[in-house]
XYZ file of C-alpha atoms in Angstrom:
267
model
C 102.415 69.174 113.529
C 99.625 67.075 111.955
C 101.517 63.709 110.058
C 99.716 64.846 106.893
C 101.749 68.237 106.662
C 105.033 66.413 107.523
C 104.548 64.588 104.165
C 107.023 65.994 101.472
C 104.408 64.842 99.179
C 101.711 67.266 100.770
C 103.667 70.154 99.961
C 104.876 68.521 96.161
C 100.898 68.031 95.633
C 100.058 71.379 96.946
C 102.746 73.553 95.058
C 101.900 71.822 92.021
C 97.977 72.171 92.351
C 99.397 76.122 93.215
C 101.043 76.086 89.971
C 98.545 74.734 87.676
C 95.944 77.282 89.025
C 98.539 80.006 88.267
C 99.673 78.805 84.768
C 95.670 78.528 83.558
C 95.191 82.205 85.341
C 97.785 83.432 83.698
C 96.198 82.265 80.473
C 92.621 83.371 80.766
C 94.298 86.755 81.674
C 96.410 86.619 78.406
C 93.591 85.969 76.186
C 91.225 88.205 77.809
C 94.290 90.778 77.012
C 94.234 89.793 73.202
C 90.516 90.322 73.374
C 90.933 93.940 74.507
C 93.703 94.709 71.537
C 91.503 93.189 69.217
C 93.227 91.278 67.229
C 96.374 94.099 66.846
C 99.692 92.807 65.993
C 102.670 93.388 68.241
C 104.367 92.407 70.973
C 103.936 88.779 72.551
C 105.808 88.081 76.418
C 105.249 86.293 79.428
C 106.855 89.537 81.203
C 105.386 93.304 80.397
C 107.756 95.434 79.228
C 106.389 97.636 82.080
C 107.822 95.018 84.938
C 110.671 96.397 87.066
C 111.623 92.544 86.479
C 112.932 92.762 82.314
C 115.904 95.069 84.133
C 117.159 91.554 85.853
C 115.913 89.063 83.939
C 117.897 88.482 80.407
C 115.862 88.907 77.125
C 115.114 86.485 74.964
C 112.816 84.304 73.152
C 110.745 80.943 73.877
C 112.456 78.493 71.913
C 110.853 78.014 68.473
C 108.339 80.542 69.208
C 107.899 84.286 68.142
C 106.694 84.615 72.028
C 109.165 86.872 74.256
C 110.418 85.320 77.689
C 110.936 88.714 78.809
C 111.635 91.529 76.385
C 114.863 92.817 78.117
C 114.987 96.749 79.098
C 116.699 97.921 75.972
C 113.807 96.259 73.813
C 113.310 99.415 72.065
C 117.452 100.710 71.857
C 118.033 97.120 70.044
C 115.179 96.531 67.888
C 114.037 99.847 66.981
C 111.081 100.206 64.045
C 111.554 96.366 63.718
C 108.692 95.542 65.596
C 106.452 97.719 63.769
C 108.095 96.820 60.634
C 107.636 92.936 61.657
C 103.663 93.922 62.092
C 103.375 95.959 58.892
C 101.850 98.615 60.501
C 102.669 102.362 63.109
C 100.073 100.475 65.850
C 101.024 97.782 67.608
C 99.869 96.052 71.175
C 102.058 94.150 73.632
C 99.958 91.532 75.293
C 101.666 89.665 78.565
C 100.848 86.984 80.618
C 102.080 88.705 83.923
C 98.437 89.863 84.363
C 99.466 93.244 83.024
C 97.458 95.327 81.197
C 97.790 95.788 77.534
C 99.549 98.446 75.887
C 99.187 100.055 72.657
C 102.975 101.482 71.010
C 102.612 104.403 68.183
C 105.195 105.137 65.010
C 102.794 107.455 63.578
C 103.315 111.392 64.273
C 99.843 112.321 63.338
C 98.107 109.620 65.581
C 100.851 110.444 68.786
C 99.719 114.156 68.609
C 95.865 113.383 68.406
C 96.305 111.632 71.684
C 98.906 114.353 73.433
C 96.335 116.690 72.394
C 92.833 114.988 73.686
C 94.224 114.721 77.597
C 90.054 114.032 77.938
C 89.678 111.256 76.017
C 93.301 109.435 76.470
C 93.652 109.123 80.056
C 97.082 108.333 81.477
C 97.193 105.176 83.341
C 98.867 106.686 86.737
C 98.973 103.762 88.535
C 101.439 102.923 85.942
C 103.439 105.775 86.753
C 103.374 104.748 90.462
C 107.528 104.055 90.361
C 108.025 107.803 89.470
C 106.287 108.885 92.766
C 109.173 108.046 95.208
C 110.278 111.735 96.307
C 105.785 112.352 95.968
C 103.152 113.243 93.287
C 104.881 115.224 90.783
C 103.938 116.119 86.657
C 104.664 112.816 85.283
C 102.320 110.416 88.108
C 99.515 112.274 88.420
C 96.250 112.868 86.006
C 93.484 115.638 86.410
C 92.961 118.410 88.623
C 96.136 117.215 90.315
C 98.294 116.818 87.287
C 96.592 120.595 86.629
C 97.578 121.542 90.284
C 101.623 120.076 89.985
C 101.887 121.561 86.514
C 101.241 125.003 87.626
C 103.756 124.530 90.496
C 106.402 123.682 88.137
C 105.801 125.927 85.332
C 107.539 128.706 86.746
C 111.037 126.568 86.620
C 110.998 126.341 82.609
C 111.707 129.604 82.539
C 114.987 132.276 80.795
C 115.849 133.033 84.314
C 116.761 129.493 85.258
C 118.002 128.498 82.302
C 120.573 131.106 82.829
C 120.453 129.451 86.615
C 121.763 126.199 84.684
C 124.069 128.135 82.494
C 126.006 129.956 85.742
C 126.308 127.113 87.658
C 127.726 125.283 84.358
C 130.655 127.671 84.707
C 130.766 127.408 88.201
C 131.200 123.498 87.994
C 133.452 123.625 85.315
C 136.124 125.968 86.788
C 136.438 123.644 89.923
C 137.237 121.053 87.440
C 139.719 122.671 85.641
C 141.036 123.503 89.025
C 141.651 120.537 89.842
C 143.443 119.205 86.610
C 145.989 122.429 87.307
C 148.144 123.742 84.047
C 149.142 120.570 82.803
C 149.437 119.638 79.161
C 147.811 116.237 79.596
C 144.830 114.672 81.946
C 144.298 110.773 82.399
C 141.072 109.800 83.144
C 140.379 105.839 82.717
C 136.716 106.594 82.359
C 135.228 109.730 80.957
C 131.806 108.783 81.932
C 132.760 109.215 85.852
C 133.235 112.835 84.928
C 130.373 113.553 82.877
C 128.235 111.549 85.706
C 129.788 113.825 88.235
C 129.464 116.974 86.421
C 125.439 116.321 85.391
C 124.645 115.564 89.306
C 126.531 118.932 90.375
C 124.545 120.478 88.398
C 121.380 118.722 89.178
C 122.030 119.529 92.791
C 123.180 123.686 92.570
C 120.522 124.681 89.781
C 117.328 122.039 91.059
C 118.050 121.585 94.640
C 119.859 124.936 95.417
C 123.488 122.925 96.897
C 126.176 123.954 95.654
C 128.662 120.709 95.953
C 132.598 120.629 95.699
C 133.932 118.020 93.057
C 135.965 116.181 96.262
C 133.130 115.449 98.799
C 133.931 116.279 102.137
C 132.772 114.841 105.713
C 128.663 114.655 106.067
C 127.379 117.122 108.533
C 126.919 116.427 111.951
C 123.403 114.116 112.508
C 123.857 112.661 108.746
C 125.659 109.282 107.401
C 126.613 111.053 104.314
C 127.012 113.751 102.789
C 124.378 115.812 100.017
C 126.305 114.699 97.253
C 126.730 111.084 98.182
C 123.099 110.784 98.883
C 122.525 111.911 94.928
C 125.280 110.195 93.566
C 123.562 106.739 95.354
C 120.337 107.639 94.328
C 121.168 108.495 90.547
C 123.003 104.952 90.542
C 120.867 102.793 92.091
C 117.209 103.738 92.100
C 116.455 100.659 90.307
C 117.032 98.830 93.726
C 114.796 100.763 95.359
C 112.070 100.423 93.095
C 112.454 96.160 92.943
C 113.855 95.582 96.212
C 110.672 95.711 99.052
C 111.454 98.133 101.916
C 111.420 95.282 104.400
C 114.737 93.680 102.508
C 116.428 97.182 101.914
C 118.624 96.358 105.317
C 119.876 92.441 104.236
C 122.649 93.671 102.010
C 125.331 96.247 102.289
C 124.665 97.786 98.553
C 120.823 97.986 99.331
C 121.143 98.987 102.579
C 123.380 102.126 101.639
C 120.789 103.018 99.030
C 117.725 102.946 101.376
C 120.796 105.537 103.507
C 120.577 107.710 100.766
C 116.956 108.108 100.076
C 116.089 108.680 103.588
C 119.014 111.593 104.035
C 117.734 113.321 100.660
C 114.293 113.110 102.235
């Protein structure tokens, strides 16, 4: 190795240099994003509220600044109408300085319908939707003929017959559980939520998926690491992983690696 790289200054010089570039990129991009809202009130961060990375990162303010750090993933659940209230206005923008592109956020009935209703002229951004496309193109990711061609594949499930699908296997799901509490006056149960949880995914799997699971899982099938219902339980609780976590790290933990299990036995 050349001298000149063995120099711990090289590398200080060079990550700082590296750093410099990024912080004054980062800027141009943030005022180029102001530019674009046009001078609309609203949201301030260095991190989008549409980063996978405000579901790790804590929220919280720049010191003696009105400028977000990152606006946390509950940003809405805690604050609300304040932010429109704190604008004076239904329209707001949230400009970042992730490189992100801006967003526009709407209290106003009237102007949300006008857009749901002009598909033509408001556009959905579907690269923004790209996290929803893990199991493929579905409704929600796509845009155009192909939203046209995935919405009149799923149609035919919003319909009386499977909502008395959902209602059935309701009952089904909630005699096993009663049959398992027995006769007795009283049940314990430290945390309600578990059940609830459990009782949502059995239903999820029977009426959407066709699998009819037991409330105690049993051995996986021969040829599988886990069973149906494990697979869904891991996925429903930790899909976040797998949409922060790169596919090349899935393996270098025990939690991550037992999620990237369960997405490729569902699959």
């Amino acid at each position: 190795m050349s001298p000149l790289y063995s120099d711990p200054s090289y590398w200080l010089l060079g990550g700082t240099v590296a750093l410099v570039l990024l912080v004054i990129s980062s800027y141009r991009s943030y005022r180029r994003s102001l530019q674009l809202v046009h001078g609309t009130p609203g949201i301030r961060s260095l991190i989008s509220l549409i980063q996978p990375a405000i579901f790790v990162i804590p929220a919280g303010k720049i010191p003696f600044t009105n400028f977000w750090g990152t606006p946390g993933p509950s940003y809405w659940a805690r604050r609300k109408y304040e932010a429109f209230n704190d604008a004076e206005q239904d329209i707001i923008s949230a400009v970042s300085a992730d490189f992100s592109s801006p967003m526009y956020f709407i209290a106003d009935a009237d102007v949300a319908q006008e857009i749901m209703a002009n598909r033509h002229r408001f556009v959905k951004p579907v690269e923004l939707y790209d996290v929803l496309n893990l199991f493929g193109h579905n409704v929600l990711g796509t845009e155009g003929e192909q939203w046209r061609v995935h919405r009149k594949i799923a149609a035919p499930s919003f319909t009386e017959g499977n909502n008395r699908l959902v209602y059935e296997e309701t009952v089904v799901a909630l005699d096993g559980l009663f049959e398992i509490w027995g006769s007795g006056d009283t049940v314990d149960i430290n945390n309600f939520a578990e059940v609830t949880f459990a009782f949502a995914l059995m239903i999820i799997c029977s009426a959407g998926f066709g699998m009819r699971v037991p409330w105690i899982d049993t051995e996986p099938p021969p040829g599988h690491s886990m069973t149906f219902k494990k697979a869904m339980e891991v996925i429903s609780s930790d899909i976040l992983l797998k949409v922060i976590v790169p596919r090349m790290f899935m393996n270098w933990s025990k939690r991550t690696a037992i999620v990237e299990s369960g997405f490729n036995e569902l699959q």
